[in-house]
XYZ file of C-alpha atoms in Angstrom:
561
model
C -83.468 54.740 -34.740
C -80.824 56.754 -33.301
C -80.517 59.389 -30.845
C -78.772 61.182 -28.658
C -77.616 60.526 -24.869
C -80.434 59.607 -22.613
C -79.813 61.076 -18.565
C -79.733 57.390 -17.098
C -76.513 56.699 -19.221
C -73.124 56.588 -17.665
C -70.584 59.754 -18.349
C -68.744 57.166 -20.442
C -71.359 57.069 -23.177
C -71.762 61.022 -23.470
C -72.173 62.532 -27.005
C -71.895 59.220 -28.015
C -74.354 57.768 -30.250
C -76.969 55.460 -28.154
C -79.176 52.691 -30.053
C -82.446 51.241 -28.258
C -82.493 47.635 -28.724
C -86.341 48.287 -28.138
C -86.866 49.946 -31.505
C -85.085 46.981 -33.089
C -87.750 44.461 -32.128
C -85.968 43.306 -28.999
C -88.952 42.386 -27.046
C -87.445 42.261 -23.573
C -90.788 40.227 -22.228
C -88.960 37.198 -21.098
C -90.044 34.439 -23.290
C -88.854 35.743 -26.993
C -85.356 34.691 -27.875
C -83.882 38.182 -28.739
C -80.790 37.112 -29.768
C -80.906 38.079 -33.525
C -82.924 41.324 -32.527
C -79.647 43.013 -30.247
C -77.023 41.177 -32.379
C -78.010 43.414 -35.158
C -77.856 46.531 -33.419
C -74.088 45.639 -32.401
C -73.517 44.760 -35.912
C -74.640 48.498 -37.061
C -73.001 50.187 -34.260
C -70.029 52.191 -35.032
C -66.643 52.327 -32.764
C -67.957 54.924 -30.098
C -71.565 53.799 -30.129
C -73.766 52.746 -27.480
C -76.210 50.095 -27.656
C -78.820 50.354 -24.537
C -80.572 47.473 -23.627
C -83.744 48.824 -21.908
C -85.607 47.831 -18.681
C -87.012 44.209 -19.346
C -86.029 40.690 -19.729
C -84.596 39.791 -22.938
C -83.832 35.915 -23.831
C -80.688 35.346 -25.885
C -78.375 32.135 -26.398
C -75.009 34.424 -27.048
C -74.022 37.860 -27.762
C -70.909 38.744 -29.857
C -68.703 42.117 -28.979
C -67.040 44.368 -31.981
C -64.834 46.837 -30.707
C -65.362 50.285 -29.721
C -69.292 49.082 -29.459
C -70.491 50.236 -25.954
C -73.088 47.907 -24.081
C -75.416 49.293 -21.361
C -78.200 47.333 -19.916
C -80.983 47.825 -17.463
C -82.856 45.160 -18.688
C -81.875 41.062 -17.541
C -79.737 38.873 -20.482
C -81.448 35.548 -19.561
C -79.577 32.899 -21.468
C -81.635 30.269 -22.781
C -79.737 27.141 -23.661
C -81.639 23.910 -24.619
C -77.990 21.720 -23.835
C -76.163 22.062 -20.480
C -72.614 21.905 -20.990
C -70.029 21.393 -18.247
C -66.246 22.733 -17.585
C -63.953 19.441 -18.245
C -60.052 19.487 -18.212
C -59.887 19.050 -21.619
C -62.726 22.142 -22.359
C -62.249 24.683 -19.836
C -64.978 26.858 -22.153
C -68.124 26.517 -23.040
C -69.733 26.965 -26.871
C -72.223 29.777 -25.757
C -70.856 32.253 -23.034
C -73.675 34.926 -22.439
C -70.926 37.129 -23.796
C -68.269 36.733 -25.882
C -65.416 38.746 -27.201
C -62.784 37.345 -29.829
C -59.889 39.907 -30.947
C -62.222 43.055 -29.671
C -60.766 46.734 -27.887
C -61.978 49.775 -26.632
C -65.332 48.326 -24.886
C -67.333 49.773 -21.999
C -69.588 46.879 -20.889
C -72.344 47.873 -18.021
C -74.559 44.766 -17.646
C -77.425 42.881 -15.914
C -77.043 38.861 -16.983
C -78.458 35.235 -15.778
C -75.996 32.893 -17.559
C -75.721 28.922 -17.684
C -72.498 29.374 -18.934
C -69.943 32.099 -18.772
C -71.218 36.032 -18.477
C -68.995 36.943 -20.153
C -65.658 35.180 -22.668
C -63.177 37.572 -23.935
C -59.840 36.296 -25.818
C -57.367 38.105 -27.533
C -59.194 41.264 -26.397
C -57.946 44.142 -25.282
C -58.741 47.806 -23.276
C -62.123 46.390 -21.868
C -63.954 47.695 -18.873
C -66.760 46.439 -17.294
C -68.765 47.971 -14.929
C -71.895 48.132 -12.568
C -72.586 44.877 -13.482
C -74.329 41.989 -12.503
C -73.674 37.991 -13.626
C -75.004 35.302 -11.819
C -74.383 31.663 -13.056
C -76.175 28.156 -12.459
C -75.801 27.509 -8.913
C -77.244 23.951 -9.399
C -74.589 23.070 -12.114
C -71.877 20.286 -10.517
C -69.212 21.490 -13.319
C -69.686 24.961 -14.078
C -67.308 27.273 -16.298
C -66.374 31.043 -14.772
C -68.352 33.844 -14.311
C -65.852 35.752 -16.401
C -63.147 34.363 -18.435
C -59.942 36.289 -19.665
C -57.901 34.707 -22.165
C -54.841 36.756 -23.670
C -56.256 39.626 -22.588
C -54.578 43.315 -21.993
C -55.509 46.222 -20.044
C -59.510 44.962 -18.861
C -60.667 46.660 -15.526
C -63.883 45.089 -13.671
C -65.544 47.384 -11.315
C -68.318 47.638 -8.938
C -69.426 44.191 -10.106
C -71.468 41.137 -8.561
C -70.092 37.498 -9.553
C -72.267 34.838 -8.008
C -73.307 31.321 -8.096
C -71.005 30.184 -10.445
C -71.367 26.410 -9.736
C -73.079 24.497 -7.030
C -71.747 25.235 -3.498
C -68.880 23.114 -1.820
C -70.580 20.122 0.242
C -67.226 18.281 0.956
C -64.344 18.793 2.930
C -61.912 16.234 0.513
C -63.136 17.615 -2.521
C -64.405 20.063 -4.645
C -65.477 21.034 -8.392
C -65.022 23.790 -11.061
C -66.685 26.988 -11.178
C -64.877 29.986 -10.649
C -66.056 33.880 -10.014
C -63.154 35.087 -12.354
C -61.002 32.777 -13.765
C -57.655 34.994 -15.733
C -55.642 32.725 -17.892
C -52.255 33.593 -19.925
C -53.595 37.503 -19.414
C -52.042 41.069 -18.293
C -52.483 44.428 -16.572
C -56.149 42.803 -15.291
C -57.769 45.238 -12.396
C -60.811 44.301 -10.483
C -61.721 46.611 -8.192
C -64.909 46.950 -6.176
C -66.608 43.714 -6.451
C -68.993 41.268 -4.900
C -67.648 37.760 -5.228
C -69.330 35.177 -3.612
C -71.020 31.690 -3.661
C -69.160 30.389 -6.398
C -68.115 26.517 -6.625
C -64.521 27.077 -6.612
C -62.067 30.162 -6.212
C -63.551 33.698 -6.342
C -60.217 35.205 -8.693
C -58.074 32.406 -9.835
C -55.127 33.720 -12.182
C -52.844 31.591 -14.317
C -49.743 32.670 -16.055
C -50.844 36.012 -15.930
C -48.883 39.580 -14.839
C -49.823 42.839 -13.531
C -52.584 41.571 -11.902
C -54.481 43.708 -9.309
C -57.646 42.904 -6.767
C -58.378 45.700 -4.651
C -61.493 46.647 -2.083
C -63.436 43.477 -3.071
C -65.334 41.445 -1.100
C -64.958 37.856 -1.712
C -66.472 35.247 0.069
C -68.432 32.302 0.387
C -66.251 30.403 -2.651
C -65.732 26.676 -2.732
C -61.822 27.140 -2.690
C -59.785 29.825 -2.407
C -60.850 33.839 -2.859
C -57.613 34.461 -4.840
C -55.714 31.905 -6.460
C -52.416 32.670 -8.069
C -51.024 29.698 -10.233
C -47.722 29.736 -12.437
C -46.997 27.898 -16.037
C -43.686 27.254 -17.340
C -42.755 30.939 -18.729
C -41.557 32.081 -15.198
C -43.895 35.586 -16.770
C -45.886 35.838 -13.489
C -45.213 39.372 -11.921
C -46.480 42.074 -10.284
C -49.738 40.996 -7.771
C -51.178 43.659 -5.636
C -54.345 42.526 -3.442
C -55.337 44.773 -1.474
C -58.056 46.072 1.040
C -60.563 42.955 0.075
C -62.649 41.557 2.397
C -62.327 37.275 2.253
C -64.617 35.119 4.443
C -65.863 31.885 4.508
C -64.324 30.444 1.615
C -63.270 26.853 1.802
C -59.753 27.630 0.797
C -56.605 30.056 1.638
C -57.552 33.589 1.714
C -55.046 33.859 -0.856
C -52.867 31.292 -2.362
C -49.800 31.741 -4.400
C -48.565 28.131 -5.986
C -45.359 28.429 -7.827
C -44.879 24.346 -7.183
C -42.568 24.481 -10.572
C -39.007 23.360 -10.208
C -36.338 25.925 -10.232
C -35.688 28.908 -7.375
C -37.857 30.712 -5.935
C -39.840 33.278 -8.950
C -39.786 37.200 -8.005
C -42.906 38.281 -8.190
C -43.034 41.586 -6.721
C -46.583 40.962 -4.866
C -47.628 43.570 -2.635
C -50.775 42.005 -0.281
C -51.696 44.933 2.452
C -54.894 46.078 4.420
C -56.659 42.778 3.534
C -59.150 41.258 6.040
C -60.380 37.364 6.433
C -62.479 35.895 8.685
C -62.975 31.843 9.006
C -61.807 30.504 5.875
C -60.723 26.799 5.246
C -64.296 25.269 6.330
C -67.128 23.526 4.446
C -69.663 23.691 7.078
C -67.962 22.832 10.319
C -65.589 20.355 9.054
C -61.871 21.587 7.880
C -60.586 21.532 4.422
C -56.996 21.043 3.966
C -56.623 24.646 2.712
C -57.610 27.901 4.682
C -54.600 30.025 5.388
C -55.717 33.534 6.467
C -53.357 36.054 5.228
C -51.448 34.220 2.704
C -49.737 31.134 1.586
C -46.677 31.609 -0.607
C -44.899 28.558 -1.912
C -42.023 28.754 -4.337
C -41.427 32.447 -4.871
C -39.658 35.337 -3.714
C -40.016 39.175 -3.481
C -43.283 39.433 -1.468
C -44.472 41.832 0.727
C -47.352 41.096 3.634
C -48.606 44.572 4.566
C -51.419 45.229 8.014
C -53.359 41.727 6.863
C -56.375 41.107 9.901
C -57.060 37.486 9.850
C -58.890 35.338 12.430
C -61.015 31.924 12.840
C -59.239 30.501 9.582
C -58.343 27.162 9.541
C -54.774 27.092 8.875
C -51.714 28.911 9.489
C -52.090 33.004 8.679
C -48.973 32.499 6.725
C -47.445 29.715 5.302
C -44.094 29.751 3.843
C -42.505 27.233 1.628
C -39.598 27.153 -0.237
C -39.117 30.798 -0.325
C -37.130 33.502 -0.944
C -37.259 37.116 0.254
C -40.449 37.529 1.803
C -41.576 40.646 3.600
C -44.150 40.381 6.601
C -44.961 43.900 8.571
C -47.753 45.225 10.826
C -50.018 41.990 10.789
C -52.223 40.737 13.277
C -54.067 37.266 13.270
C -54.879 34.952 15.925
C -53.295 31.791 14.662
C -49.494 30.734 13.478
C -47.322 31.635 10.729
C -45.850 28.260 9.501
C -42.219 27.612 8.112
C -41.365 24.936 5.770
C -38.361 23.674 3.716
C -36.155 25.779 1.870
C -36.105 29.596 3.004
C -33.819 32.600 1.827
C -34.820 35.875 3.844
C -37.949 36.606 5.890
C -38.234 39.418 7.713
C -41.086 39.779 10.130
C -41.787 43.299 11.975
C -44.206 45.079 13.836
C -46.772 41.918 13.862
C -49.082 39.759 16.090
C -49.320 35.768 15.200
C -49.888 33.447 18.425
C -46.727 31.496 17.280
C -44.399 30.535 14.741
C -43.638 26.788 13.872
C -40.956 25.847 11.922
C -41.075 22.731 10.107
C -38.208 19.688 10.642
C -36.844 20.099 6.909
C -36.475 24.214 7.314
C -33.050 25.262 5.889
C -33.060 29.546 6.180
C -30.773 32.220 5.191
C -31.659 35.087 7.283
C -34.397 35.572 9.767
C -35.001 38.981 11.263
C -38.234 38.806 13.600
C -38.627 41.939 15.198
C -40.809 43.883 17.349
C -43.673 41.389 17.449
C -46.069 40.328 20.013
C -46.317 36.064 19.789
C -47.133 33.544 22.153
C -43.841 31.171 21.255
C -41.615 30.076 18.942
C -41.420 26.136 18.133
C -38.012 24.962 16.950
C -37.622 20.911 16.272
C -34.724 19.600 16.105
C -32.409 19.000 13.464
C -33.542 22.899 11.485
C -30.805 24.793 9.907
C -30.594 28.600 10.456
C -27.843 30.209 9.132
C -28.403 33.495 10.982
C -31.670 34.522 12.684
C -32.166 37.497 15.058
C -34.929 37.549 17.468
C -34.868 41.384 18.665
C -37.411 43.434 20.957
C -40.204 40.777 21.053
C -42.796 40.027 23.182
C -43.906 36.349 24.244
C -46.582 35.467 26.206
C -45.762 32.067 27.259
C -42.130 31.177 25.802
C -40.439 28.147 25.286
C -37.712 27.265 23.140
C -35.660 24.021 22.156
C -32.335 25.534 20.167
C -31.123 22.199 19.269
C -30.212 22.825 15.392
C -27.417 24.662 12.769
C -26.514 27.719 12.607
C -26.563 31.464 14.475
C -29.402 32.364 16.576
C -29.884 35.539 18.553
C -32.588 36.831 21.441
C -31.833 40.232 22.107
C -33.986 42.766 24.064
C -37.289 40.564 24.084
C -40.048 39.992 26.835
C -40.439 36.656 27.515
C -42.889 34.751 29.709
C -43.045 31.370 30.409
C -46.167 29.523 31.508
C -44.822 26.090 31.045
C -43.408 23.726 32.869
C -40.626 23.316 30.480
C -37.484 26.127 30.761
C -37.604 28.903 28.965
C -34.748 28.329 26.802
C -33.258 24.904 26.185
C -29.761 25.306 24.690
C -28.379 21.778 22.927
C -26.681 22.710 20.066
C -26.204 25.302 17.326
C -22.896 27.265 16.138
C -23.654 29.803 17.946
C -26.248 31.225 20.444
C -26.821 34.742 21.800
C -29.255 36.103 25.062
C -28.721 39.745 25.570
C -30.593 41.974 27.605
C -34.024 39.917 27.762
C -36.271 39.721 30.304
C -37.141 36.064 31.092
C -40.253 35.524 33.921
C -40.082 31.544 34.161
C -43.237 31.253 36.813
C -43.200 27.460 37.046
C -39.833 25.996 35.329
C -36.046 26.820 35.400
C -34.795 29.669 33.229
C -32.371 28.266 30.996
C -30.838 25.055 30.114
C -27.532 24.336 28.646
C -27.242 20.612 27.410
C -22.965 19.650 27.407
C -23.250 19.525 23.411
C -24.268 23.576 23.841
C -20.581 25.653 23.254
C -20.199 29.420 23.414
C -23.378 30.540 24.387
C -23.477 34.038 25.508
C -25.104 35.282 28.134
C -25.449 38.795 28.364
C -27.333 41.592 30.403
C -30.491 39.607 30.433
C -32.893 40.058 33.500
C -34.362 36.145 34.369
C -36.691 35.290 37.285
C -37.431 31.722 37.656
C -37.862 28.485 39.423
C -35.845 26.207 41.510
C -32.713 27.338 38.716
C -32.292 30.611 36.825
C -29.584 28.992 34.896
C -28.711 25.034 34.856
C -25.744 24.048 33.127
C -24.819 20.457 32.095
C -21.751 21.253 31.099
C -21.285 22.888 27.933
C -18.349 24.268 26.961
C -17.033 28.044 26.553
C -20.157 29.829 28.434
C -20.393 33.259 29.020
C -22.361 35.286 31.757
C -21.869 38.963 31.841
C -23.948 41.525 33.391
C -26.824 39.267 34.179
C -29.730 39.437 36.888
C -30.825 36.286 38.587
C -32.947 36.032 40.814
C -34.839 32.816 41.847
C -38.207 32.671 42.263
C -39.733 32.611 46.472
C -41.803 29.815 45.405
C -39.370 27.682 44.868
C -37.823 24.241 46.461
C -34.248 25.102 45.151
C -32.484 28.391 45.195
C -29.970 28.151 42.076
C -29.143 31.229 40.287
C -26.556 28.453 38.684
C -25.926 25.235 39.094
C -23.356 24.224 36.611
C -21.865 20.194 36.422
C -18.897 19.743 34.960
C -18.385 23.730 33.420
C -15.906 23.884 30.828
C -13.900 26.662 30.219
C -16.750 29.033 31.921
C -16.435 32.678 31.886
C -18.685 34.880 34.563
C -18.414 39.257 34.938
C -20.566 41.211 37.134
C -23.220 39.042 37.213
C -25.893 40.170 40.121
C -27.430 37.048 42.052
C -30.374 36.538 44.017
C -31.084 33.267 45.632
C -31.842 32.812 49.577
C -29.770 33.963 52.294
C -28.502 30.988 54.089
C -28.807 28.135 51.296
C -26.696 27.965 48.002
C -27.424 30.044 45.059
C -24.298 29.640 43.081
C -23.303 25.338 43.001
C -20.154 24.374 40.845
C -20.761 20.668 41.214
C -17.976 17.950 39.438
C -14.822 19.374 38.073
C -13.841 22.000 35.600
C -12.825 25.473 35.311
C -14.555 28.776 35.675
C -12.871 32.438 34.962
C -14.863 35.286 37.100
C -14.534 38.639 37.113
C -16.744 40.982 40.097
C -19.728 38.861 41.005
C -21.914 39.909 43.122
C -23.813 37.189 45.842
C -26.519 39.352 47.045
C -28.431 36.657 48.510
C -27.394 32.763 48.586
C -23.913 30.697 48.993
C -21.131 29.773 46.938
C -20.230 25.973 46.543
C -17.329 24.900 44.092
C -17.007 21.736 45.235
C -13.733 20.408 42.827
C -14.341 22.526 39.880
C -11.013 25.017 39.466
C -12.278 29.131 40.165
C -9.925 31.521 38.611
C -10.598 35.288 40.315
C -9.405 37.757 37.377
C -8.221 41.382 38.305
C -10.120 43.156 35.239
C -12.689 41.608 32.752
C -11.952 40.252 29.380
C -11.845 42.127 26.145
C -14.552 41.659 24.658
C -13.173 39.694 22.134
C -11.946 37.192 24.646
C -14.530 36.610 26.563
């Protein structure tokens, strides 16, 4: 029978024509196997048609799509399998999805569905949306296949959706097992937008060769692995990710996780991943996986931008970083680390707040520019190769930092506190150092210490209050001081603004210092040679002991000293 559109169908299916499964024989009482019964109104459908699926519960084994054939229900799909067949690495799908579309276009799917296997299996298929729907799986299956499978798809949108129970739930830290909310393979211009993904057995979106892919205002949570997955095949075709306002908690993986672990460089990838939020991910119970980043990890690609990302209580770093190239990073916050490893082009990392960054003993960067953040420190092994990083207008909260590696590194204009007992800078070695116009507060250690492998450091209009020495020097060569403030601490046992063994080749201008009246603030101990230009002993001595003082009549050109 056909007629025309009922009120409680979707603007979508207006002046089409609508056929009632009900007056097909599609019994809808939960025991008969309707199957044949709604297969036949699909098959007399024509492209534009609607076939309704009524309140009720309606067994079937599998339904096949033809394009342009519209499917609404308000009534359950309950798939009734006699054989339980499980996702293997060989047969990633199953014989009977609830679902399935080969080759099919131009479908509006709206559905309720209880599925052993996959909801729904599309291939080939194109211009499919599917919306206000419902699909949960066999949460007691070990080895289940996705909720919704995409293979060689174009152009399919899933909206305002549920995904759940896709596979048993995670019970071990070391391990875990297939079944996935959405799983997107060798696909394109895919959009899910709106959706409920949650106790699945493994990822909530995992995507596979696949461009244009977008995941936006979703919450997805409660997954045995990750809630977005991005892996990469040999075609190098992967482009264009934006995730974006989702909610992720609680899954036992990243937040989101983008693998490129392919040989070659780094693969552009233009992702944008903004305004996402993710709470305590990286956990099966109490015990930690080995995965749970909470903004991001990137590994192997380039062209990436981290937008305002909230993460907190994940399990690993917010953001780790490996073997990348240009990766953006602005206006996060998140109460753990953003981790640096290997191989590294250009980061830049503005307007952010991370408790710290570590950098990993094998990191070899191109550019760094970290600016305007709020951390607690910065942890630099030795041995790491920076070609040129600038650290400009940051804040730390308890600052400590071991430059002993290659390259250019710059503090300008920061705020740095130091809690520890360790100074605030330690200079060894690098090709060249800069500190200009910081304030350093070193409460319960010296300042800053140049080892005699340190050369040209620069010094310059930096503010630094510490203890016992603002600046100790062990004789490194081709120093610079100009225009600092040092002032050492009342607390302390020793009153060095600088003690300096050995300088070599020293230059000092203007520099103000504070130490205590009577005892000696400025100590040239040893031998060497040190240029000065209009200091300024406000409080403290002068001892030179052997070492050669030169008194200039004007300062050095700037590109003297």
């Amino acid at each position: 029978m056909l007629f025309l559109l009922s009120p409680a169908l979707p603007s979508w299916a207006q002046q089409a024509k609508v056929w009632n499964v009900a007056e097909y024989q599609a019994q809808g009482d939960g025991s008969t196997d309707d199957t044949e019964a709604i297969q036949s109104v699909i098959r007399k459908a024509q492209p534009g048609d609607t076939v309704y699926i009524p309140e009720g519960k309606y067994r079937i084994s599998t339904l096949g799509l033809r394009s342009g054939v519209h499917l609404k229900a308000d009534g359950l799909l309950l798939q009734n399998l006699p054989d339980k067949e499980e996702f293997t690495t060989k047969k990633q799908n199953s014989s009977f999805p609830l679902i399935r579309g080969k080759d099919v276009s131009d479908i509006h799917l709206q559905l309720n569905g209880l599925s052993q296997n996959e909801a729904i299996y599309l291939t080939g298929s194109k211009n499919i949306h599917i919306d206000d729907s419902k699909f949960s799986g066999d949460s007691t299956k070990l080895r289940s296949f996705a909720g919704i499978l995409l293979y060689q798809c174009e152009e399919v949108k899933i909206t305002n959706s549920t995904i759940k129970n896709f596979g048993t739930s995670r019970e071990s830290a070391e391990y875990y097992q297939p079944g996935t909310g959405i799983r997107i393979l060798e696909s394109k211009g895919v959009t899910i937008e709106k959706c409920l993904i949650s106790k699945n057995g493994q990822n909530g979106v995992f995507v596979h060769s696949s461009p244009d892919i977008s995941v936006h205002h979703c919450t997805i949570i409660d997954n045995g692995m990750s809630a977005i997955q991005v892996a990469f095949g040999s075609t190098r075709t992967e482009i264009g990710y934006y995730f974006s306002h989702n909610y992720m908690a609680n899954n036992a993986g990243d937040a989101i996780d983008i693998n490129n672990r392919g040989t070659g460089s780094p693969l552009d990838i233009e992702a944008l991943i903004e305004h996402n939020e993710s709470l305590a991910n990286g956990f099966v119970g109490k015990e930690s996986t080995p995965d749970g980043s909470g903004i991001a990890t990137l590994i192997n690609v380039s062209g990436v931008q981290l937008i305002k990302n909230t993460a907190a209580k994940n399990n690993r770093p917010a953001v780790y970083l490996e073997d990348c190239g240009n990766i953006i990073i602005d206006g996060n916050e998140a109460d753990n680390q953003v981790e640096i490893v290997k191989n590294l082009q250009q980061v830049s990392m503005i307007n952010n707040v991370f408790d710290h960054i570590t950098f990993i003993h094998n990191v070899k960067a191109g550019y760094l520019c970290i600016e305007n953040n709020e951390f607690r420190t910065i942890y630099f092994p030795n041995g790491i190769t920076l070609n040129k990083a600038d650290f400009l207008n940051n804040s730390f909260s308890n600052g400590s930092f071991n430059l002993n590696l290659s390259g250019k590194v710059n503090f300008q204009g920061n705020q740095i506190t130091n809690l520890g007992k360790t100074p605030t800078f330690l200079i060894a070695s690098a090709a060249k150092v800069t500190l200009v116009n910081n304030e350093i507060s070193s409460e319960k250690a010296p300042g800053i210490l140049l080892k005699s492998k340190a050369k040209g450091v620069l010094l310059q209009g930096n503010v630094v209050n510490a203890l016992n020495y603002c600046i100790q020097d062990e004789g490194a060569t081709g120093t610079r001081l100009i225009h600092n403030r040092l002032e050492v601490l009342p607390s302390s046992n020793r009153y060095f603004t600088i003690h300096s063994k050995n300088p070599k080749q020293m230059y000092m201008e203007e520099n103000i210092h504070l130490g205590k009246d009577g005892v000696t603030a400025v100590w040239m101990e040893g031998s060497g040679l040190v240029e000065i230009y209009e200091e300024k002993i406000l409080a403290g001595n002068v001892s030179t002991n052997e070492v050669k003082i030169i008194t200039l009549n004007q300062a050095k050109p700037n590109d003297e000293n």
